[in-house]
Amino acid sequence: MTISQQYLSTRSSGEPYLSFEATVLRGLAPGGGLFIPAAIPRAPSDYLTKWKDLSFQELAFEIFSLYISPSEISPAELKQLIARSYSTFRDETVTPLTVLDEQRKLYLLELFHGPTYAFKDVALQFVGNLFEFFLQRKNAGKSENDIRDRLTVVGATSGDTGSAAIYGLRNKKDVSIFILHPLDKVSPIQELQMTTVTDANVHNFAVKGNFDDCQDIVKTLFDDIEFNQKHHLGAVNSINWARILAQITYYFYSYFTLLKKAGSENIAVRYVVPTGNFGDILAGFYAKRMGLPVEKLIIATNANDILDRFWKSGVYEKKAPGSDVETVKETLSPAMDILISSNFERLLWYLAREQLSSSNEEAGQYIQKWMIELKTSGKVIVPKQVLDAGLKEFASNSVSDEQTVETIKAIYDLTSGYIIDPHTSVGVTASLRHLDGKHTYVSLSTAHPAKFGDAVDQALQGKDAYSFDNVLPDAFKALKNLPKKVTVIEKPDKELVKAAIEQELKDEGIVF
Ligand SMILES: *Cc1c(COP(=O)(O)O)cnc(C)c1O
């Protein structure tokens, strides 16, 4: 095993290191830290010639192999997992690159061609197959009367994560998935995407309450040691290392596409990423540290701008200055409505390790201290050299709802009819602010516009030749007529949810 195929926690960083399997199945490290590879592997020195012409799947294999030991997953098995994960995508190249403005060098990286039409599929299709692979191996050779290793995935969603997780785990052996959403408070399309999956192992709970209620219930279930141990609770939220890993591929892949287009190696590329929990853009950071010559990574937030405020001040603070409450703002880009960005801890670890510490342990101590500060006082102020080092690689922007709508309109006009979703629009707005003729900008497109019809309608209503019906893929139109599977939870109560989970596990035929 190479050092980069072993994992440590951002809050302890000591040996012994963990295997990839343990890292993926545990999700969160003990003590609240996040798992990171013990070292970031470099792409081979001749990666340009070796990797440039590979398919998305072949490239994923090369990249994943640097982080996963063949003694854990054999090359043949890994290839199979990758093939299966991306066979569900509608585009042959998985994540195609389109031109928005050739002259001003603005490109869009479309990440929404998976089963739920959002970028989270790129990671969650792979995570689902990984879970199944590890469980199958644990259960191999067991007889009918043996207790099987199982995972009961429980999560809360306000929309996007839920459907991507459900499509990643549907019909997977020895995994059950329970997704809690607030009844009547997710968009109709997202509600349909979740509840029309009727596989026996998929369970939708519509809770009479709001998203925070759902999230609180999930947290209390994980903290309930007896319940957790009895059902082997698992999480698929964006802190899982395998999700970050899976997202590295498209940075390399899109870079090679641009390189081949330009016919020269003299391109300076900046990636602009609509950001919530900092997972998507963190994958870009790993790509950069592996050796991909990314000139800069540009963060684009909506009005929930903790990251933008950080890069402008060095203060990581939950509440905006002048505001006296810590609340999430509801915006037109709801998948980015967050108070803090959980994956940002991983970047802080690297900055602390490189700027302040002489060992992994020491970096872990900084993170531990900062995260306690964040929890107790609501803010952390990092040393100036940490901020300065970060600013060499990152820039940031915050984008209002008005600007989000304006940009959807502007891009529609500029391209004679290409429609971007509001999350993508946050990124494109930031890109438009930066365009300089010198650099090539790749703006990441994280969702299909049909998923967020309100914002798109608001922007394009009344435009010639615009009709939302034309935006809707046939697959979405068909959802309305499909049978649904959903259990209404009458009030946001942990005990009600626990009872419903056990009932539905029994209905699945699971013995516990
Ligand atoms: C989750 C999500 C994002 C934010 O991604 P992070 O990895 O949390 O930064 C952006 N857009 C869409 C559509 C999403 O679903």
XYZ file of C-alpha atoms and ligand atoms in Angstrom:
527
model
C 0.000 0.000 0.000
C 1.334 3.426 -0.834
C 0.959 6.241 1.671
C -1.772 7.899 -0.422
C -3.862 4.726 -0.249
C -4.145 5.065 3.545
C -6.254 7.513 5.467
C -6.118 9.680 8.553
C -8.452 12.112 10.288
C -8.211 15.894 10.052
C -8.523 16.025 13.833
C -6.026 13.419 14.926
C -3.765 12.734 11.995
C -1.827 10.095 13.903
C -1.065 6.557 12.882
C -2.270 3.872 12.463
C -3.791 4.861 9.173
C -7.067 3.443 7.923
C -7.833 1.461 4.822
C -9.971 2.896 2.018
C -12.755 0.460 2.937
C -12.892 1.577 6.567
C -12.749 5.205 5.436
C -15.702 4.820 3.099
C -17.857 2.707 5.398
C -17.291 4.966 8.416
C -17.817 8.241 6.579
C -17.013 10.494 9.520
C -13.860 9.973 11.598
C -14.137 9.413 15.359
C -14.125 12.746 17.191
C -15.847 14.513 14.319
C -12.869 14.775 11.949
C -12.923 14.100 8.232
C -10.835 11.470 6.506
C -8.080 12.508 4.105
C -5.391 10.477 2.333
C -2.139 10.376 4.312
C -0.511 12.038 1.301
C -1.839 13.422 -1.969
C -0.480 11.264 -4.805
C 1.141 12.918 -7.821
C -0.099 12.057 -11.271
C 2.678 10.231 -13.172
C 5.198 12.672 -14.660
C 4.133 11.684 -18.169
C 0.434 11.898 -17.339
C -0.217 14.255 -20.252
C 0.767 11.693 -22.830
C -0.523 8.756 -20.798
C -3.897 10.117 -19.735
C -4.907 12.702 -22.324
C -6.770 10.383 -24.651
C -8.387 8.115 -22.078
C -12.158 7.786 -21.787
C -13.799 9.196 -18.648
C -13.983 5.681 -17.200
C -10.351 4.839 -18.004
C -9.237 8.102 -16.480
C -11.319 7.480 -13.356
C -9.553 4.129 -13.041
C -6.083 5.710 -13.213
C -6.976 8.368 -10.643
C -8.842 6.078 -8.223
C -5.976 3.568 -8.368
C -3.662 6.143 -6.812
C -5.981 6.330 -3.781
C -7.139 2.702 -3.487
C -4.746 -0.171 -2.958
C -5.127 -3.105 -5.383
C -4.944 -5.326 -2.300
C -8.324 -3.833 -1.263
C -10.029 -3.663 -4.646
C -8.359 -5.494 -7.510
C -7.853 -3.611 -10.783
C -10.456 -5.797 -12.492
C -12.982 -5.166 -9.721
C -12.319 -1.438 -9.727
C -12.813 -1.268 -13.488
C -16.098 -3.071 -13.099
C -17.280 -0.736 -10.332
C -16.442 2.285 -12.469
C -18.102 0.858 -15.563
C -21.268 0.122 -13.627
C -21.303 3.541 -11.970
C -21.137 5.525 -15.202
C -23.284 3.251 -17.361
C -26.290 5.097 -15.903
C -25.233 8.407 -17.492
C -26.977 9.649 -20.600
C -23.894 11.212 -22.184
C -21.184 9.003 -23.598
C -18.465 11.258 -22.199
C -20.251 11.356 -18.781
C -19.380 15.031 -18.163
C -19.343 16.887 -21.491
C -17.836 20.336 -21.952
C -19.843 22.946 -23.872
C -18.903 26.391 -25.110
C -20.739 29.416 -23.735
C -18.569 32.141 -25.247
C -15.690 30.994 -27.419
C -14.203 34.427 -27.910
C -14.083 35.233 -24.227
C -12.976 31.679 -23.403
C -15.906 30.647 -21.268
C -16.842 26.977 -21.092
C -19.433 25.057 -19.163
C -18.747 21.625 -17.690
C -22.070 19.790 -17.663
C -22.227 17.514 -14.640
C -25.952 16.752 -14.771
C -26.257 13.821 -17.150
C -26.729 11.205 -14.438
C -29.986 9.591 -13.303
C -31.209 12.477 -11.120
C -29.978 15.277 -13.385
C -27.603 16.789 -10.825
C -23.851 16.636 -10.244
C -24.170 14.579 -7.073
C -24.812 11.535 -9.256
C -21.164 11.512 -10.400
C -20.163 10.622 -6.852
C -23.198 8.808 -5.480
C -23.518 6.307 -8.307
C -19.984 5.199 -7.416
C -20.561 5.280 -3.640
C -23.626 3.021 -3.969
C -21.649 0.439 -5.892
C -18.778 0.656 -3.408
C -21.073 0.030 -0.427
C -22.543 -2.996 -2.148
C -19.106 -4.299 -3.119
C -17.738 -4.103 0.444
C -20.854 -5.659 1.981
C -20.946 -8.475 -0.537
C -17.375 -9.297 0.321
C -18.095 -9.291 4.055
C -21.072 -11.553 3.475
C -19.426 -13.939 1.044
C -19.518 -17.498 2.249
C -22.183 -16.894 4.895
C -24.946 -19.422 5.114
C -28.627 -18.587 5.236
C -28.800 -18.576 9.023
C -25.807 -16.327 9.585
C -26.283 -12.679 10.472
C -25.399 -10.621 7.426
C -23.367 -7.434 7.447
C -25.770 -4.673 6.519
C -25.940 -0.941 6.287
C -28.968 1.206 7.035
C -28.350 4.558 5.404
C -30.319 7.381 6.993
C -30.288 10.925 5.673
C -32.246 14.160 5.608
C -32.724 16.189 2.467
C -34.176 19.461 1.301
C -34.098 18.095 -2.236
C -31.023 17.237 -4.254
C -28.957 14.952 -2.048
C -31.932 12.722 -1.292
C -32.738 11.748 -4.843
C -29.077 11.288 -5.838
C -28.520 9.052 -2.787
C -31.663 7.056 -3.515
C -30.640 6.479 -7.122
C -27.153 5.529 -5.952
C -28.414 2.916 -3.496
C -31.641 1.611 -5.005
C -31.731 -2.127 -5.305
C -28.316 -2.600 -3.690
C -27.931 -5.779 -1.728
C -27.631 -5.552 2.080
C -28.257 -1.807 2.083
C -31.484 -0.068 3.054
C -31.901 3.638 2.619
C -34.219 5.959 4.534
C -34.495 9.553 3.356
C -36.412 12.090 5.426
C -37.783 15.144 3.657
C -40.109 17.847 4.977
C -43.639 17.104 3.710
C -44.717 19.538 0.949
C -41.526 21.576 1.383
C -39.357 20.165 -1.410
C -39.893 21.095 -5.050
C -42.531 18.957 -6.831
C -39.961 17.493 -9.244
C -37.601 16.578 -6.437
C -40.443 15.062 -4.427
C -41.441 12.940 -7.415
C -37.852 11.914 -8.138
C -37.579 10.463 -4.654
C -41.004 8.957 -4.067
C -41.342 7.225 -7.440
C -38.436 4.920 -6.610
C -40.300 1.896 -5.312
C -37.469 -0.613 -4.820
C -37.916 -2.638 -1.623
C -34.758 -1.188 -0.022
C -35.749 2.469 -0.589
C -37.832 4.258 2.047
C -39.065 7.819 1.763
C -40.296 9.500 4.921
C -42.249 12.733 4.481
C -42.059 14.423 7.862
C -44.647 16.972 8.967
C -42.121 19.647 9.876
C -39.264 21.514 8.234
C -35.826 20.499 6.952
C -34.118 21.311 10.261
C -36.522 18.948 12.040
C -35.520 16.199 9.613
C -31.844 16.886 10.096
C -32.186 16.959 13.889
C -33.936 13.596 13.885
C -31.177 12.065 11.759
C -28.533 13.450 14.116
C -30.267 12.031 17.178
C -30.539 8.619 15.490
C -26.787 8.566 14.854
C -26.174 9.572 18.487
C -28.501 6.812 19.708
C -25.803 4.195 20.322
C -28.187 1.291 20.766
C -30.201 2.031 17.629
C -27.074 2.814 15.635
C -25.361 -0.442 16.573
C -28.480 -2.484 16.048
C -29.006 -1.236 12.500
C -25.462 -0.242 11.436
C -26.371 3.263 10.420
C -24.470 4.696 7.480
C -24.334 8.145 5.934
C -23.921 9.324 2.375
C -23.470 13.027 3.044
C -20.806 14.997 1.286
C -18.139 14.406 3.906
C -17.641 10.836 2.657
C -14.173 10.617 1.127
C -15.359 8.484 -1.802
C -17.555 11.340 -2.985
C -14.633 13.745 -3.155
C -12.503 11.134 -4.897
C -15.110 10.464 -7.578
C -15.310 14.156 -8.392
C -11.598 14.528 -9.175
C -11.998 12.795 -12.544
C -13.910 15.549 -14.309
C -11.299 18.201 -13.576
C -8.657 16.165 -15.396
C -11.060 15.057 -18.103
C -12.255 18.562 -18.960
C -8.699 19.879 -18.925
C -7.681 17.284 -21.494
C -10.709 18.146 -23.633
C -9.625 21.805 -23.647
C -6.032 20.881 -24.361
C -7.007 18.846 -27.391
C -9.264 21.650 -28.585
C -6.543 24.255 -28.221
C -3.933 22.038 -29.858
C -1.302 23.476 -27.520
C -0.197 23.044 -23.948
C -0.266 26.768 -23.352
C -3.610 27.128 -21.693
C -4.170 28.651 -18.295
C -7.397 27.267 -16.904
C -9.476 28.554 -14.031
C -12.333 26.499 -12.644
C -15.372 28.296 -11.244
C -17.466 26.204 -8.891
C -20.913 26.911 -7.387
C -20.247 25.952 -3.804
C -22.205 24.862 -0.745
C -20.459 22.238 1.362
C -17.155 22.712 -0.480
C -17.117 19.136 -1.805
C -17.128 19.813 -5.525
C -14.406 22.456 -5.443
C -12.296 20.462 -2.979
C -12.016 17.763 -5.650
C -10.519 20.483 -7.868
C -7.983 21.227 -5.152
C -6.933 17.561 -5.076
C -6.636 17.572 -8.884
C -4.405 20.634 -8.630
C -2.203 19.096 -5.966
C -1.932 15.922 -8.027
C -0.272 18.057 -10.665
C -3.065 19.325 -12.906
C -2.025 22.870 -13.875
C -5.139 24.643 -12.654
C -4.345 28.347 -12.487
C -6.996 29.143 -9.889
C -10.100 27.703 -8.253
C -12.895 30.222 -7.959
C -15.576 29.754 -5.330
C -19.063 31.034 -6.124
C -21.546 31.188 -3.256
C -25.089 32.488 -3.102
C -26.192 34.828 -0.292
C -25.036 32.153 2.166
C -21.573 33.536 1.816
C -19.491 32.254 4.746
C -16.755 31.170 2.310
C -16.713 34.450 0.444
C -16.463 36.352 3.731
C -13.628 34.069 4.810
C -11.467 34.758 1.755
C -11.987 38.468 2.182
C -11.216 38.583 5.913
C -9.580 35.417 7.197
C -12.495 35.048 9.594
C -14.596 31.909 9.296
C -17.810 32.979 10.970
C -21.318 31.555 10.889
C -23.162 34.834 11.080
C -22.600 37.756 8.765
C -21.242 40.935 10.360
C -24.086 43.161 11.471
C -26.495 40.262 11.696
C -27.326 38.930 15.134
C -28.701 35.558 14.185
C -27.149 32.455 12.716
C -29.672 31.482 10.084
C -29.566 29.981 6.639
C -30.975 32.271 3.959
C -33.410 30.752 1.491
C -32.233 31.430 -2.044
C -33.011 30.420 -5.625
C -30.097 27.967 -5.405
C -31.255 25.860 -2.431
C -28.623 23.105 -2.752
C -26.093 25.740 -1.668
C -28.077 27.090 1.266
C -25.712 26.278 4.134
C -24.440 27.941 7.278
C -21.015 26.307 7.297
C -19.220 24.289 4.616
C -18.355 20.936 6.132
C -15.593 20.019 3.669
C -13.768 23.297 4.232
C -12.159 21.596 7.237
C -10.188 19.454 4.809
C -8.699 22.462 3.037
C -7.897 24.128 6.356
C -5.981 20.996 7.315
C -3.739 21.285 4.254
C -3.169 24.982 4.818
C -2.354 24.402 8.504
C -0.082 21.480 7.640
C 1.864 23.462 5.077
C 2.000 26.858 6.775
C 2.037 26.174 10.513
C 3.040 22.620 11.340
C 5.906 20.251 11.048
C 3.803 17.109 11.358
C 0.368 15.695 10.584
C -0.329 15.473 14.313
C 0.344 19.155 14.770
C -1.933 20.060 11.849
C -4.612 17.898 13.457
C -4.209 19.846 16.697
C -4.784 23.141 14.866
C -7.947 21.812 13.255
C -9.177 20.420 16.558
C -8.646 23.810 18.195
C -10.265 25.774 15.361
C -13.302 23.528 15.176
C -13.874 23.811 18.900
C -13.617 27.587 18.562
C -16.132 27.546 15.721
C -18.512 25.499 17.807
C -18.223 27.535 20.992
C -17.871 31.085 19.684
C -19.295 30.755 16.173
C -16.079 31.915 14.535
C -12.418 31.173 13.834
C -9.733 33.653 12.828
C -6.894 31.957 10.961
C -3.302 33.272 10.931
C -2.462 35.599 8.068
C -0.035 33.212 6.403
C -2.798 30.599 6.140
C -5.097 33.067 4.408
C -2.341 34.348 2.124
C -1.329 30.836 1.106
C -4.948 29.965 0.336
C -5.432 33.082 -1.745
C -2.695 31.933 -4.111
C -4.951 29.085 -5.166
C -8.483 30.312 -4.492
C -10.632 33.346 -5.230
C -14.224 33.869 -4.156
C -17.491 35.564 -5.055
C -20.972 35.854 -3.660
C -23.951 36.158 -5.985
C -27.429 37.501 -5.174
C -30.715 36.014 -6.364
C -31.266 39.039 -8.643
C -27.914 38.456 -10.331
C -28.662 34.745 -10.589
C -31.835 35.491 -12.530
C -30.117 38.141 -14.678
C -27.403 35.715 -15.711
C -29.878 32.991 -16.701
C -31.432 35.610 -18.975
C -28.084 36.877 -20.290
C -26.819 33.404 -21.149
C -30.105 32.557 -22.873
C -29.672 35.636 -25.070
C -25.949 35.175 -25.648
C -26.294 31.572 -26.783
C -29.671 31.817 -28.516
C -31.472 29.600 -26.114
C -29.132 27.649 -23.810
C -30.727 27.469 -20.362
C -28.721 27.196 -17.156
C -30.100 26.296 -13.731
C -29.805 28.772 -10.816
C -26.863 26.955 -9.152
C -24.969 26.950 -12.433
C -25.915 30.595 -12.826
C -24.230 31.493 -9.540
C -21.025 30.026 -10.988
C -21.472 31.627 -14.398
C -22.102 35.021 -12.772
C -18.801 34.691 -10.940
C -17.108 33.599 -14.186
C -18.435 36.645 -16.048
C -16.951 38.892 -13.359
C -13.521 37.357 -13.871
C -13.243 36.904 -17.665
C -10.013 38.539 -18.790
C -9.226 37.157 -22.236
C -6.068 35.605 -20.826
C -7.377 32.651 -18.908
C -9.761 29.942 -19.990
C -12.730 29.659 -17.610
C -14.535 26.416 -16.955
C -17.751 27.020 -15.055
C -19.194 23.900 -13.461
C -22.850 23.226 -14.258
C -24.304 21.328 -11.338
C -27.961 20.748 -12.233
C -30.326 20.476 -15.166
C -32.544 23.585 -15.421
C -35.739 21.550 -15.233
C -35.016 20.746 -11.589
C -35.337 24.383 -10.593
C -38.195 25.589 -12.715
C -39.199 28.552 -10.541
C -35.944 30.429 -11.030
C -35.767 29.547 -14.703
C -39.353 30.694 -15.244
C -38.692 33.876 -13.333
C -35.782 34.639 -15.656
C -37.195 33.604 -18.991
C -40.960 34.113 -18.767
C -42.102 36.056 -21.811
C -38.976 35.409 -23.891
C -39.567 34.407 -27.483
C -39.658 30.685 -27.991
C -39.386 29.975 -24.272
C -41.677 27.455 -22.679
C -40.808 25.538 -19.516
C -42.474 22.500 -20.991
C -39.684 22.370 -23.578
C -37.103 22.440 -20.808
C -38.557 19.367 -19.117
C -36.945 16.084 -20.154
C -39.438 13.354 -21.051
C -38.230 11.379 -18.044
C -39.528 14.164 -15.755
C -42.884 14.340 -17.499
C -43.299 10.602 -17.023
C -42.722 10.785 -13.246
C -46.218 12.157 -12.627
C -47.812 8.905 -13.741
C -45.613 6.534 -11.789
C -46.641 4.811 -8.555
C -45.249 6.389 -5.375
C -43.798 4.960 -2.197
C -43.739 7.321 0.762
C -44.580 7.146 4.460
C -45.920 10.252 6.146
C -44.478 10.845 9.621
C -47.200 12.682 11.535
C -44.882 14.809 13.639
C -41.138 15.426 13.828
C -40.529 12.915 16.560
C -37.504 10.640 16.867
C -39.458 7.732 18.359
C -42.011 7.800 15.546
C -39.198 7.670 13.007
C -37.414 4.841 14.828
C -40.603 2.789 14.906
C -41.271 3.455 11.225
C -37.727 2.428 10.279
C -38.008 -0.857 12.173
C -41.427 -1.571 10.712
C -40.230 -1.029 7.152
C -37.054 -3.054 7.707
C -39.280 -5.911 8.876
C -41.422 -5.462 5.754
C -38.232 -5.805 3.718
C -37.736 -9.171 5.431
C -34.745 -8.088 7.456
C -34.093 -9.843 10.732
C -32.574 -7.822 13.579
C -24.860 19.938 -3.817
C -24.977 20.916 -4.915
C -24.099 22.015 -5.025
C -23.002 22.295 -4.018
O -21.963 21.366 -4.039
P -20.943 21.260 -2.796
O -20.109 20.091 -3.074
O -21.810 21.112 -1.582
O -20.182 22.535 -2.776
C -24.262 22.878 -6.097
N -25.261 22.705 -6.991
C -26.115 21.674 -6.925
C -27.194 21.554 -7.929
C -26.007 20.743 -5.885
O -26.876 19.727 -5.808
